Short mmCIF file of C-alpha atoms and ligand atoms in Angstrom, two decimals:
data_model
loop_
_atom_site.label_atom_id
_atom_site.label_comp_id
_atom_site.label_asym_id
_atom_site.label_seq_id
_atom_site.Cartn_x
_atom_site.Cartn_y
_atom_site.Cartn_z
CA MET E 243 -0.36 20.16 32.60
CA SER E 244 1.12 17.44 30.47
CA VAL E 245 3.38 18.55 27.62
CA PHE E 246 1.94 15.68 25.58
CA ASP E 247 -1.42 15.52 23.85
CA PHE E 248 -2.07 12.10 25.42
CA ASP E 249 -0.72 9.99 28.28
CA VAL E 250 -0.78 6.92 26.13
CA GLY E 251 -1.16 6.43 22.35
CA ILE E 252 -1.94 2.96 21.04
CA ILE E 253 -1.37 2.02 17.42
CA GLY E 254 -3.63 -0.84 16.40
CA GLY E 255 -7.21 -1.61 17.41
CA GLY E 256 -7.04 -5.41 17.67
CA SER E 257 -7.00 -7.71 20.72
CA ALA E 258 -3.81 -6.18 22.25
CA GLY E 259 -4.65 -2.51 21.48
CA LEU E 260 -8.24 -2.78 22.69
CA THR E 261 -7.10 -4.31 25.96
CA VAL E 262 -4.68 -1.47 26.63
CA ALA E 263 -7.11 1.19 25.47
CA ALA E 264 -9.99 -0.06 27.64
CA GLY E 265 -7.77 -0.42 30.72
CA ALA E 266 -5.89 2.88 30.36
CA ALA E 267 -9.03 4.92 29.70
CA GLN E 268 -10.93 3.40 32.63
CA PHE E 269 -7.98 4.17 34.91
CA GLY E 270 -8.18 7.81 33.90
CA ALA E 271 -5.22 8.00 31.48
CA LYS E 272 -5.76 10.33 28.52
CA THR E 273 -5.86 7.63 25.87
CA LEU E 274 -5.67 7.68 22.06
CA LEU E 275 -6.42 4.55 20.05
CA ILE E 276 -5.48 4.57 16.37
CA GLU E 277 -6.72 1.99 13.85
CA LYS E 278 -5.95 1.99 10.14
CA GLU E 279 -8.93 -0.10 9.05
CA PRO E 280 -12.42 1.51 9.13
CA VAL E 281 -13.46 -0.80 11.95
CA LEU E 282 -12.00 -1.99 15.29
CA GLY E 283 -11.41 -5.63 16.24
CA GLY E 284 -8.29 -6.62 14.26
CA ASP E 285 -7.48 -10.02 12.83
CA CYS E 286 -9.15 -12.07 15.60
CA LEU E 287 -12.59 -10.63 14.84
CA HIS E 288 -12.40 -10.16 11.09
CA TYR E 289 -9.97 -12.73 9.69
CA GLY E 290 -8.94 -14.99 12.53
CA CYS E 291 -10.47 -16.61 15.60
CA VAL E 292 -14.13 -15.58 15.10
CA PRO E 293 -14.59 -16.48 11.38
CA SER E 294 -12.43 -19.63 11.77
CA LYS E 295 -14.29 -20.93 14.78
CA THR E 296 -17.65 -20.14 13.18
CA LEU E 297 -16.60 -22.03 10.03
CA ILE E 298 -15.30 -24.95 12.07
CA LYS E 299 -18.65 -25.24 13.94
CA THR E 300 -20.59 -25.24 10.67
CA ALA E 301 -18.25 -27.92 9.25
CA HIS E 302 -18.62 -29.96 12.45
CA VAL E 303 -22.43 -29.91 12.29
CA TYR E 304 -22.37 -30.85 8.56
CA HIS E 305 -20.00 -33.70 9.35
CA LEU E 306 -22.28 -34.98 12.16
CA MET E 307 -25.34 -34.73 9.87
CA LYS E 308 -23.64 -37.08 7.45
CA GLN E 309 -23.01 -39.53 10.30
CA ALA E 310 -26.47 -39.42 11.89
CA GLU E 311 -26.79 -43.21 11.79
CA ARG E 312 -23.70 -43.60 14.02
CA PHE E 313 -25.68 -41.81 16.73
CA GLY E 314 -28.80 -43.98 16.42
CA LEU E 315 -30.59 -41.37 14.22
CA PRO E 316 -32.27 -41.88 10.84
CA ALA E 317 -29.77 -41.58 7.94
CA VAL E 318 -29.86 -38.14 6.35
CA ASN E 319 -29.25 -37.53 2.65
CA VAL E 320 -27.28 -34.35 3.04
CA PRO E 321 -27.26 -31.85 0.09
CA PRO E 322 -24.03 -30.06 -0.88
CA VAL E 323 -22.97 -26.94 0.98
CA ASP E 324 -23.89 -23.54 -0.37
CA PHE E 325 -20.85 -21.58 0.76
CA ARG E 326 -22.67 -18.23 0.39
CA GLU E 327 -24.85 -19.29 3.33
CA VAL E 328 -21.74 -20.25 5.32
CA SER E 329 -20.06 -16.91 4.61
CA GLN E 330 -23.31 -15.17 5.53
CA ARG E 331 -23.33 -16.91 8.92
CA ILE E 332 -19.68 -15.89 9.43
CA ARG E 333 -20.51 -12.24 8.58
CA SER E 334 -23.45 -12.22 10.94
CA VAL E 335 -21.40 -13.58 13.91
CA ILE E 336 -18.73 -10.93 13.19
CA ALA E 337 -21.37 -8.16 12.99
CA THR E 338 -22.78 -9.18 16.37
CA ILE E 339 -19.39 -9.10 18.08
CA GLN E 340 -18.41 -5.91 16.26
CA LYS E 341 -20.84 -3.97 18.44
CA HIS E 342 -18.76 -4.88 21.47
CA ASP E 343 -15.67 -3.50 19.68
CA SER E 344 -17.33 -0.30 18.46
CA PRO E 345 -15.57 3.10 18.63
CA GLU E 346 -18.63 4.37 20.60
CA ARG E 347 -17.92 1.80 23.35
CA PHE E 348 -14.30 2.82 23.63
CA CYS E 349 -15.21 6.53 23.59
CA SER E 350 -17.72 5.87 26.37
CA LEU E 351 -14.88 4.35 28.38
CA GLY E 352 -12.99 7.61 27.94
CA ALA E 353 -10.63 6.90 25.04
CA LYS E 354 -10.35 8.93 21.84
CA VAL E 355 -10.56 6.69 18.73
CA ASP E 356 -9.04 7.90 15.46
CA PHE E 357 -8.87 6.07 12.14
CA GLY E 358 -5.81 6.23 9.90
CA SER E 359 -2.30 4.91 9.52
CA ALA E 360 0.11 6.19 12.14
CA GLU E 361 3.85 6.77 11.48
CA PHE E 362 6.42 7.97 13.98
CA ILE E 363 7.91 11.42 13.23
CA ASP E 364 10.14 11.31 16.33
CA GLU E 365 10.26 9.36 19.64
CA GLN E 366 7.19 11.07 21.11
CA ARG E 367 5.07 11.98 18.04
CA VAL E 368 3.27 10.17 15.24
CA ARG E 369 1.80 11.63 12.07
CA LEU E 370 -1.85 10.74 11.74
CA ASN E 371 -3.94 11.93 8.78
CA GLY E 372 -1.33 14.66 8.13
CA HIS E 373 -1.27 15.97 11.73
CA PRO E 374 1.30 15.34 14.49
CA VAL E 375 0.05 13.90 17.74
CA SER E 376 2.15 13.29 20.80
CA ALA E 377 1.94 10.90 23.75
CA LYS E 378 4.07 10.17 26.78
CA TYR E 379 3.89 6.40 26.15
CA TRP E 380 3.23 4.62 22.92
CA VAL E 381 2.07 1.04 22.40
CA ILE E 382 2.68 -0.69 19.10
CA ALA E 383 -0.06 -3.29 18.67
CA THR E 384 -0.25 -3.51 14.91
CA GLY E 385 -0.58 -7.34 14.74
CA SER E 386 0.64 -9.61 11.98
CA SER E 387 -0.10 -10.67 8.37
CA PRO E 388 0.24 -13.94 6.55
CA ALA E 389 3.83 -14.49 5.51
CA VAL E 390 4.00 -15.10 1.77
CA PRO E 391 7.43 -16.62 0.95
CA ARG E 392 9.03 -16.22 -2.44
CA ILE E 393 7.82 -19.18 -4.45
CA GLU E 394 8.31 -19.27 -8.20
CA GLY E 395 5.03 -18.24 -9.89
CA LEU E 396 3.05 -17.44 -6.75
CA ASP E 397 2.78 -13.75 -7.68
CA ARG E 398 1.01 -14.81 -10.85
CA THR E 399 -1.20 -17.48 -9.23
CA PRO E 400 -4.43 -16.55 -7.48
CA TYR E 401 -4.24 -17.83 -3.87
CA LEU E 402 -6.16 -17.45 -0.64
CA THR E 403 -4.92 -16.43 2.81
CA ASN E 404 -6.87 -16.03 6.06
CA ARG E 405 -8.01 -12.62 4.74
CA GLU E 406 -10.03 -14.13 1.83
CA ILE E 407 -10.95 -17.66 2.83
CA PHE E 408 -13.89 -16.78 5.06
CA SER E 409 -15.73 -14.69 2.50
CA LEU E 410 -15.72 -17.09 -0.45
CA GLU E 411 -18.92 -17.22 -2.49
CA ARG E 412 -18.43 -20.83 -3.46
CA LEU E 413 -16.86 -23.91 -1.90
CA PRO E 414 -13.78 -24.82 -3.92
CA SER E 415 -14.08 -28.44 -5.12
CA SER E 416 -10.42 -28.93 -4.14
CA LEU E 417 -7.89 -27.07 -2.01
CA ILE E 418 -4.13 -27.34 -1.56
CA VAL E 419 -3.04 -26.04 1.81
CA LEU E 420 0.57 -24.84 2.01
CA GLY E 421 1.89 -25.25 5.54
CA ALA E 422 0.72 -27.32 8.52
CA GLY E 423 0.40 -24.88 11.40
CA PRO E 424 -2.84 -24.34 13.35
CA VAL E 425 -4.50 -22.17 10.70
CA SER E 426 -3.65 -24.65 7.93
CA ILE E 427 -4.80 -27.74 9.83
CA GLU E 428 -8.02 -26.18 11.16
CA MET E 429 -8.92 -25.02 7.64
CA ALA E 430 -7.92 -28.35 6.05
CA GLN E 431 -10.32 -30.26 8.24
CA ALA E 432 -13.16 -27.74 7.97
CA PHE E 433 -12.99 -27.53 4.15
CA ALA E 434 -12.68 -31.32 3.84
CA ARG E 435 -15.74 -31.77 6.05
CA LEU E 436 -17.69 -29.27 3.96
CA GLY E 437 -16.95 -31.36 0.85
CA ALA E 438 -13.67 -30.07 -0.70
CA LYS E 439 -10.88 -32.48 -1.61
CA VAL E 440 -7.97 -31.25 0.53
CA ALA E 441 -4.23 -31.81 0.34
CA VAL E 442 -1.69 -30.42 2.81
CA VAL E 443 1.92 -29.78 1.81
CA GLN E 444 4.36 -29.69 4.69
CA ARG E 445 8.13 -29.23 4.59
CA SER E 446 8.78 -31.30 7.73
CA GLY E 447 7.47 -34.67 8.73
CA GLN E 448 4.87 -33.49 11.21
CA ILE E 449 1.93 -31.12 11.43
CA LEU E 450 1.64 -28.57 14.28
CA THR E 451 5.41 -28.62 14.82
CA ARG E 452 5.22 -26.92 18.26
CA GLU E 453 3.24 -29.93 19.59
CA ASP E 454 4.58 -33.26 20.70
CA ARG E 455 4.92 -35.60 17.76
CA ASP E 456 2.50 -38.31 19.06
CA MET E 457 -0.19 -35.70 19.83
CA ALA E 458 0.18 -34.04 16.43
CA ASP E 459 0.16 -37.46 14.71
CA SER E 460 -3.21 -38.36 16.32
CA VAL E 461 -4.65 -35.24 14.67
CA THR E 462 -3.04 -36.18 11.37
CA GLU E 463 -4.65 -39.65 11.54
CA ALA E 464 -8.06 -38.09 12.28
CA LEU E 465 -7.77 -35.80 9.25
CA LYS E 466 -6.53 -38.65 7.04
CA SER E 467 -9.58 -40.72 8.08
CA GLU E 468 -11.68 -37.86 6.83
CA GLY E 469 -10.01 -37.80 3.45
CA VAL E 470 -7.26 -35.17 3.81
CA THR E 471 -4.10 -36.09 1.94
CA PHE E 472 -0.70 -35.14 3.41
CA TYR E 473 2.55 -34.52 1.57
CA PHE E 474 5.22 -34.61 4.30
CA ASP E 475 8.91 -33.74 3.94
CA THR E 476 7.87 -31.97 0.78
CA SER E 477 8.73 -28.45 -0.36
CA VAL E 478 6.93 -26.26 -2.83
CA VAL E 479 8.90 -25.63 -6.02
CA SER E 480 6.44 -23.43 -7.96
CA THR E 481 2.84 -22.62 -8.56
CA SER E 482 0.96 -21.64 -11.72
CA ASP E 483 -2.46 -20.59 -12.80
CA LEU E 484 -4.16 -23.06 -15.17
CA GLY E 485 -7.33 -21.09 -15.57
CA HIS E 486 -10.03 -22.95 -13.60
CA ASP E 487 -7.36 -24.83 -11.59
CA ARG E 488 -4.02 -24.00 -9.97
CA GLU E 489 -0.97 -26.20 -10.13
CA VAL E 490 1.50 -26.66 -7.31
CA VAL E 491 4.78 -28.36 -8.18
CA VAL E 492 6.35 -29.98 -5.13
CA ARG E 493 9.55 -31.92 -4.45
CA THR E 494 9.79 -34.70 -1.86
CA GLU E 495 12.84 -35.09 0.34
CA GLY E 496 13.95 -37.93 -1.91
CA GLY E 497 13.91 -35.57 -4.94
CA GLU E 498 10.70 -36.84 -6.54
CA VAL E 499 8.79 -34.03 -8.30
CA LYS E 500 4.95 -34.14 -8.19
CA ARG E 501 2.39 -31.88 -9.86
CA LEU E 502 -0.64 -31.29 -7.63
CA ARG E 503 -3.80 -29.60 -9.01
CA ALA E 504 -6.68 -27.93 -7.17
CA GLU E 505 -9.24 -25.25 -7.66
CA ALA E 506 -7.78 -23.15 -4.86
CA ILE E 507 -4.55 -22.74 -2.86
CA LEU E 508 -4.44 -21.61 0.78
CA VAL E 509 -1.15 -20.05 1.76
CA ALA E 510 -0.73 -20.43 5.59
CA LEU E 511 3.04 -20.50 5.98
CA GLY E 512 3.36 -18.46 9.15
CA ARG E 513 2.96 -14.82 10.11
CA GLU E 514 4.98 -11.63 9.69
CA ALA E 515 4.74 -8.76 12.15
CA ASN E 516 3.10 -5.59 10.75
CA LEU E 517 5.97 -3.18 11.49
CA GLY E 518 6.70 -1.68 8.08
CA GLY E 519 5.70 1.92 7.44
CA LEU E 520 5.64 2.88 11.16
CA GLY E 521 8.92 4.84 10.86
CA LEU E 522 10.51 2.69 13.57
CA GLU E 523 13.95 2.77 11.90
CA LYS E 524 14.05 6.58 12.30
CA ILE E 525 13.45 6.47 16.05
CA GLY E 526 15.76 3.63 17.06
CA VAL E 527 13.11 0.95 17.71
CA GLU E 528 14.69 -2.33 16.71
CA PHE E 529 12.75 -5.12 15.02
CA ASP E 530 12.97 -7.90 12.46
CA ARG E 531 10.33 -9.62 10.35
CA ASN E 532 9.23 -11.79 13.27
CA GLY E 533 8.66 -8.94 15.65
CA LEU E 534 9.89 -6.20 17.91
CA LYS E 535 12.99 -6.46 20.04
CA LEU E 536 11.41 -6.32 23.55
CA ASP E 537 12.58 -6.69 27.12
CA GLU E 538 10.62 -8.72 29.68
CA ARG E 539 8.46 -5.71 30.50
CA LEU E 540 7.53 -5.47 26.80
CA ARG E 541 9.49 -2.27 26.31
CA THR E 542 11.14 -1.75 22.92
CA THR E 543 14.63 -0.33 22.51
CA GLN E 544 12.92 3.02 23.25
CA LYS E 545 11.80 2.44 26.85
CA HIS E 546 8.61 4.54 26.62
CA ILE E 547 7.42 2.62 23.55
CA TYR E 548 5.89 -0.81 24.25
CA GLY E 549 4.87 -3.74 22.09
CA ALA E 550 1.95 -6.17 22.64
CA GLY E 551 0.19 -8.84 20.67
CA ASP E 552 1.40 -10.54 17.49
CA VAL E 553 4.16 -7.91 17.05
CA THR E 554 6.00 -9.62 19.93
CA GLY E 555 6.54 -12.55 17.53
CA THR E 556 6.24 -15.00 20.40
CA HIS E 557 2.79 -16.54 21.14
CA GLN E 558 0.44 -15.30 18.47
CA PHE E 559 -2.90 -15.86 20.19
CA THR E 560 -5.68 -13.53 21.17
CA HIS E 561 -5.43 -14.38 24.89
CA ALA E 562 -1.66 -13.80 24.72
CA ALA E 563 -2.34 -10.40 23.20
CA GLY E 564 -4.76 -9.66 26.05
CA TYR E 565 -2.26 -10.85 28.62
CA GLU E 566 0.53 -8.69 27.07
CA GLY E 567 -1.86 -5.75 27.01
CA GLY E 568 -2.22 -6.18 30.77
CA ILE E 569 1.57 -6.26 31.23
CA VAL E 570 1.88 -3.01 29.24
CA LEU E 571 -0.84 -1.36 31.29
CA THR E 572 0.83 -2.36 34.56
CA ASN E 573 4.20 -1.01 33.43
CA ALA E 574 3.17 2.13 31.55
CA ILE E 575 0.02 3.27 33.38
CA PHE E 576 0.47 1.98 36.96
CA ARG E 577 4.26 2.35 36.79
CA LEU E 578 4.69 -1.08 38.40
CA PRO E 579 7.53 -3.18 36.93
CA ARG E 580 5.93 -6.47 35.74
CA LYS E 581 7.53 -9.01 33.50
CA VAL E 582 5.92 -11.45 31.07
CA ASN E 583 5.82 -15.06 32.13
CA TYR E 584 4.47 -17.49 29.57
CA SER E 585 5.25 -20.61 31.53
CA LEU E 586 1.54 -21.45 32.06
CA LEU E 587 0.17 -20.11 28.77
CA PRO E 588 -2.58 -22.37 27.39
CA TRP E 589 -3.37 -22.80 23.69
CA CYS E 590 -5.58 -24.95 21.58
CA THR E 591 -5.81 -26.01 17.93
CA TYR E 592 -9.53 -26.35 17.22
CA THR E 593 -9.43 -29.51 15.14
CA ASP E 594 -11.56 -32.53 15.97
CA PRO E 595 -10.00 -33.89 18.17
CA GLU E 596 -8.87 -30.57 19.67
CA LEU E 597 -5.24 -30.43 20.69
CA ALA E 598 -4.72 -28.27 23.72
CA SER E 599 -1.65 -27.44 25.85
CA ILE E 600 -0.73 -25.50 28.96
CA GLY E 601 2.81 -24.37 29.34
CA MET E 602 5.55 -26.78 28.34
CA ASN E 603 5.00 -29.99 26.48
CA GLU E 604 7.40 -32.96 26.37
CA SER E 605 9.49 -31.66 23.45
CA SER E 606 9.85 -28.13 24.79
CA ALA E 607 10.72 -29.52 28.25
CA ARG E 608 13.39 -31.73 26.78
CA LYS E 609 14.74 -28.83 24.66
CA ALA E 610 15.00 -26.80 27.85
CA GLY E 611 17.00 -29.64 29.41
CA ILE E 612 14.29 -30.69 31.85
CA THR E 613 13.97 -34.40 32.46
CA CYS E 614 10.36 -35.41 32.76
CA SER E 615 8.01 -38.33 32.82
CA VAL E 616 5.08 -38.60 30.52
CA TRP E 617 1.65 -40.18 31.27
CA ILE E 618 -0.51 -41.07 28.33
CA GLU E 619 -4.21 -41.70 28.58
CA GLU E 620 -6.31 -42.48 25.58
CA PHE E 621 -9.81 -41.10 25.40
CA ARG E 622 -10.88 -43.95 23.17
CA MET E 623 -12.24 -46.20 25.92
CA ASN E 624 -13.11 -43.33 28.28
CA ASP E 625 -16.84 -43.35 29.19
CA ARG E 626 -17.38 -39.77 28.01
CA GLY E 627 -15.43 -40.44 24.84
CA LEU E 628 -17.67 -43.42 24.03
CA ALA E 629 -20.85 -41.41 24.81
CA GLU E 630 -19.62 -38.68 22.48
CA GLY E 631 -19.01 -41.17 19.69
CA GLU E 632 -15.29 -40.59 19.76
CA ALA E 633 -14.29 -44.27 19.58
CA VAL E 634 -13.27 -44.11 15.93
CA ILE E 635 -10.17 -42.09 16.56
CA ALA E 636 -7.99 -42.07 19.62
CA PRO E 637 -7.11 -38.66 21.02
CA LEU E 638 -4.56 -38.60 23.79
CA VAL E 639 -4.03 -36.65 26.91
CA SER E 640 -0.56 -36.55 28.37
CA GLY E 641 0.93 -34.95 31.46
CA LEU E 642 4.34 -33.88 32.55
CA ARG E 643 6.07 -33.81 35.85
CA GLU E 644 9.35 -32.03 36.16
CA GLY E 645 12.38 -33.81 37.50
CA ASP E 646 11.52 -37.43 36.71
CA ARG E 647 13.83 -39.39 34.45
CA VAL E 648 11.69 -42.04 32.83
CA ARG E 649 9.37 -41.92 29.91
CA GLU E 650 6.34 -44.09 30.60
CA ARG E 651 3.96 -45.52 28.11
C1 LIG M 185 -7.18 -17.86 10.79
C2 LIG M 185 -6.73 -17.52 12.17
C3 LIG M 185 -7.34 -18.13 13.25
C4 LIG M 185 -6.95 -17.74 14.57
N1 LIG M 185 -7.57 -18.38 15.60
C5 LIG M 185 -7.20 -18.11 16.87
C6 LIG M 185 -7.85 -18.76 17.98
O1 LIG M 185 -8.68 -19.58 17.81
N2 LIG M 185 -7.43 -18.40 19.22
C7 LIG M 185 -6.45 -17.45 19.44
O2 LIG M 185 -6.13 -17.21 20.58
N3 LIG M 185 -5.85 -16.84 18.43
C8 LIG M 185 -6.21 -17.12 17.12
N4 LIG M 185 -5.60 -16.47 16.09
C9 LIG M 185 -4.54 -15.47 16.38
C10 LIG M 185 -5.19 -14.11 16.72
O3 LIG M 185 -6.04 -13.71 15.71
C11 LIG M 185 -4.06 -13.06 16.90
O4 LIG M 185 -3.13 -13.56 17.80
C12 LIG M 185 -4.63 -11.75 17.46
O5 LIG M 185 -5.54 -11.20 16.59
C13 LIG M 185 -3.46 -10.79 17.65
O6 LIG M 185 -3.96 -9.59 18.16
P1 LIG M 185 -3.17 -8.23 17.86
O7 LIG M 185 -3.88 -7.16 18.62
O8 LIG M 185 -1.71 -8.41 18.09
O9 LIG M 185 -3.29 -8.01 16.30
P2 LIG M 185 -4.60 -7.69 15.44
O10 LIG M 185 -5.81 -8.26 16.05
O11 LIG M 185 -4.35 -8.11 14.04
O12 LIG M 185 -4.76 -6.15 15.49
C14 LIG M 185 -3.79 -5.28 14.90
C15 LIG M 185 -4.54 -4.04 14.39
O13 LIG M 185 -3.58 -3.00 14.05
C16 LIG M 185 -4.02 -2.37 12.90
N5 LIG M 185 -2.85 -1.69 12.30
C17 LIG M 185 -1.81 -2.23 11.65
N6 LIG M 185 -0.94 -1.33 11.21
C18 LIG M 185 -1.42 -0.12 11.65
C19 LIG M 185 -0.97 1.21 11.55
N7 LIG M 185 0.16 1.56 10.94
N8 LIG M 185 -1.72 2.20 12.09
C20 LIG M 185 -2.89 1.90 12.72
N9 LIG M 185 -3.37 0.62 12.83
C21 LIG M 185 -2.65 -0.41 12.32
C22 LIG M 185 -4.62 -3.48 12.06
O14 LIG M 185 -5.50 -2.98 11.08
C23 LIG M 185 -5.35 -4.34 13.10
O15 LIG M 185 -6.68 -3.91 13.31
C24 LIG M 185 -5.95 -16.76 14.80
C25 LIG M 185 -5.35 -16.15 13.69
C26 LIG M 185 -5.71 -16.52 12.39
C27 LIG M 185 -5.04 -15.83 11.22
#
C-alpha cells in the first residue's frame, strides 16, 4: 500500500491541471485535483480564451453589419451596442463550456476534486483547508495573473485587466490600452469595433513583439484603418483618476510629455506566474516572477514536483498548457522520460487579419543564428481574399526554409 494519500496531486484546475487530472485518473492513478476558485476551468474559460474569442466574434459581426453595403447588401443603420447583452452572451458561452469542466465530470473519471488554496508543508505534503494531504508526485499548475507594474498613481486609478473587461455593464466611450501584446491588441480591435475610441500605448516601436515586424505592422495598419490610435516608443509616466475619466501621462522617446484621457484603462502589460503563497521557498523549489525553474522534463528543482501551463513562463497558451500536461503525465505517471519540444508550436493572435505562426519566425530564426530565406505572399489579390472582402487591407503569409542565405521579397 502506498505511503502517500495520492499518487499525484495537482494544484490548479485550469487547462494544464485538468489535462493532467483527466489523464492520470483515467490511467488508474489515485489523483487529487485542487482548485482555489469555486469553479474549475481557470483563466482560459473564465477570463481568457473563451470570453475574449466570444467578444471578438460579437465585435466582428457588428463591424460587418456596419459594412453591409460592401458585400452587396442593403445598408443597415446599426444602433449602438448594449454591452450588458454582450456580457450576457459571454456568460452564457462560459456556462455552456463550464459543464465540460465540472467537478462531477472529473470525479466520474476517477479523480478527487477539492476546493481551497494549497500550500506546501514539506516536499510531499500540502496543507489544504487546514488538513495535510500527501502525494508521491505533485504538479504545480497555478497559472498566471496580469502583471501590474509600478506606475505612479495606478494604485489610486480604477483600471481594468482581463479579469474585469469581459463583465462590463457598459461599453466605455474611450479606452486606453497599456501594452501591445496579444491580449491588448485583440481587445483594442474588439472595443474599437464595438464603438469605443481606443488608444494603445506601447514602449517599443512594434505591436506583438514576438512576431516579425512586417507581419505585426500589417495588423497595426488594419487597426489604424479602423480608428485605433497608437503611441509607439512611448512609456507611461503616471495615471490619475479624474472622476468620470482617467488620465494617462506618457512620455515619447524624444522626451515629449502627452496627457491622454479616456473613460477606461486596460492594463495588459504581460503576465506573472501565480507562485506566491505556495510555500515553494520552504521546500527548495526555485522560481522567479516569470515562472518555475524547470528541466526539459518539466521537473522543478524537486524532481517529484512538476510544473505545467503558464507557470512555466514560456509559451502562455492553452494548447501549450495541454501539451505540457501531457509531458508531465508521461514522465510522472508512465515513468517514461519525455522532454518538451516547442519547435513546432503553433499560435495565433485573433485580430482581423489573424496573425498565426508555427514554430520559428524570421526574427527568432535569425536570433538563433539560422540563415533562412523568406517568401512573402499577399492575400490581397488572392481569389479567396477577394471573395471574403479582404481587399482593403493586405495580410501576409510568409514561409521559412532553413539554410538559405537570401531574403527574397
Ligand atoms: C485575455 C486572454 C486571452 C487568451 N486567449 C488565448 C487564446 O486565444 N488561445 C490560447 O491558447 N491561450 C489564450 N490565453 C492564455 C490561456 O488562457 C492560458 O495560457 C491558460 O489558461 C493557461 O492555463 P494554466 O492551466 O496554466 O492556468 P489557468 O488556466 O489560469 O489555471 C490555473 C488555475 O490554478 C488555480 N490556482 C492558482 N493558485 C492556486 C492555489 N494556490 N491553489 C489551488 N489552485 C490555485 C487558479 O484559480 C486557476 O483556476 C489567453 C489569456 C488571456 C488572459
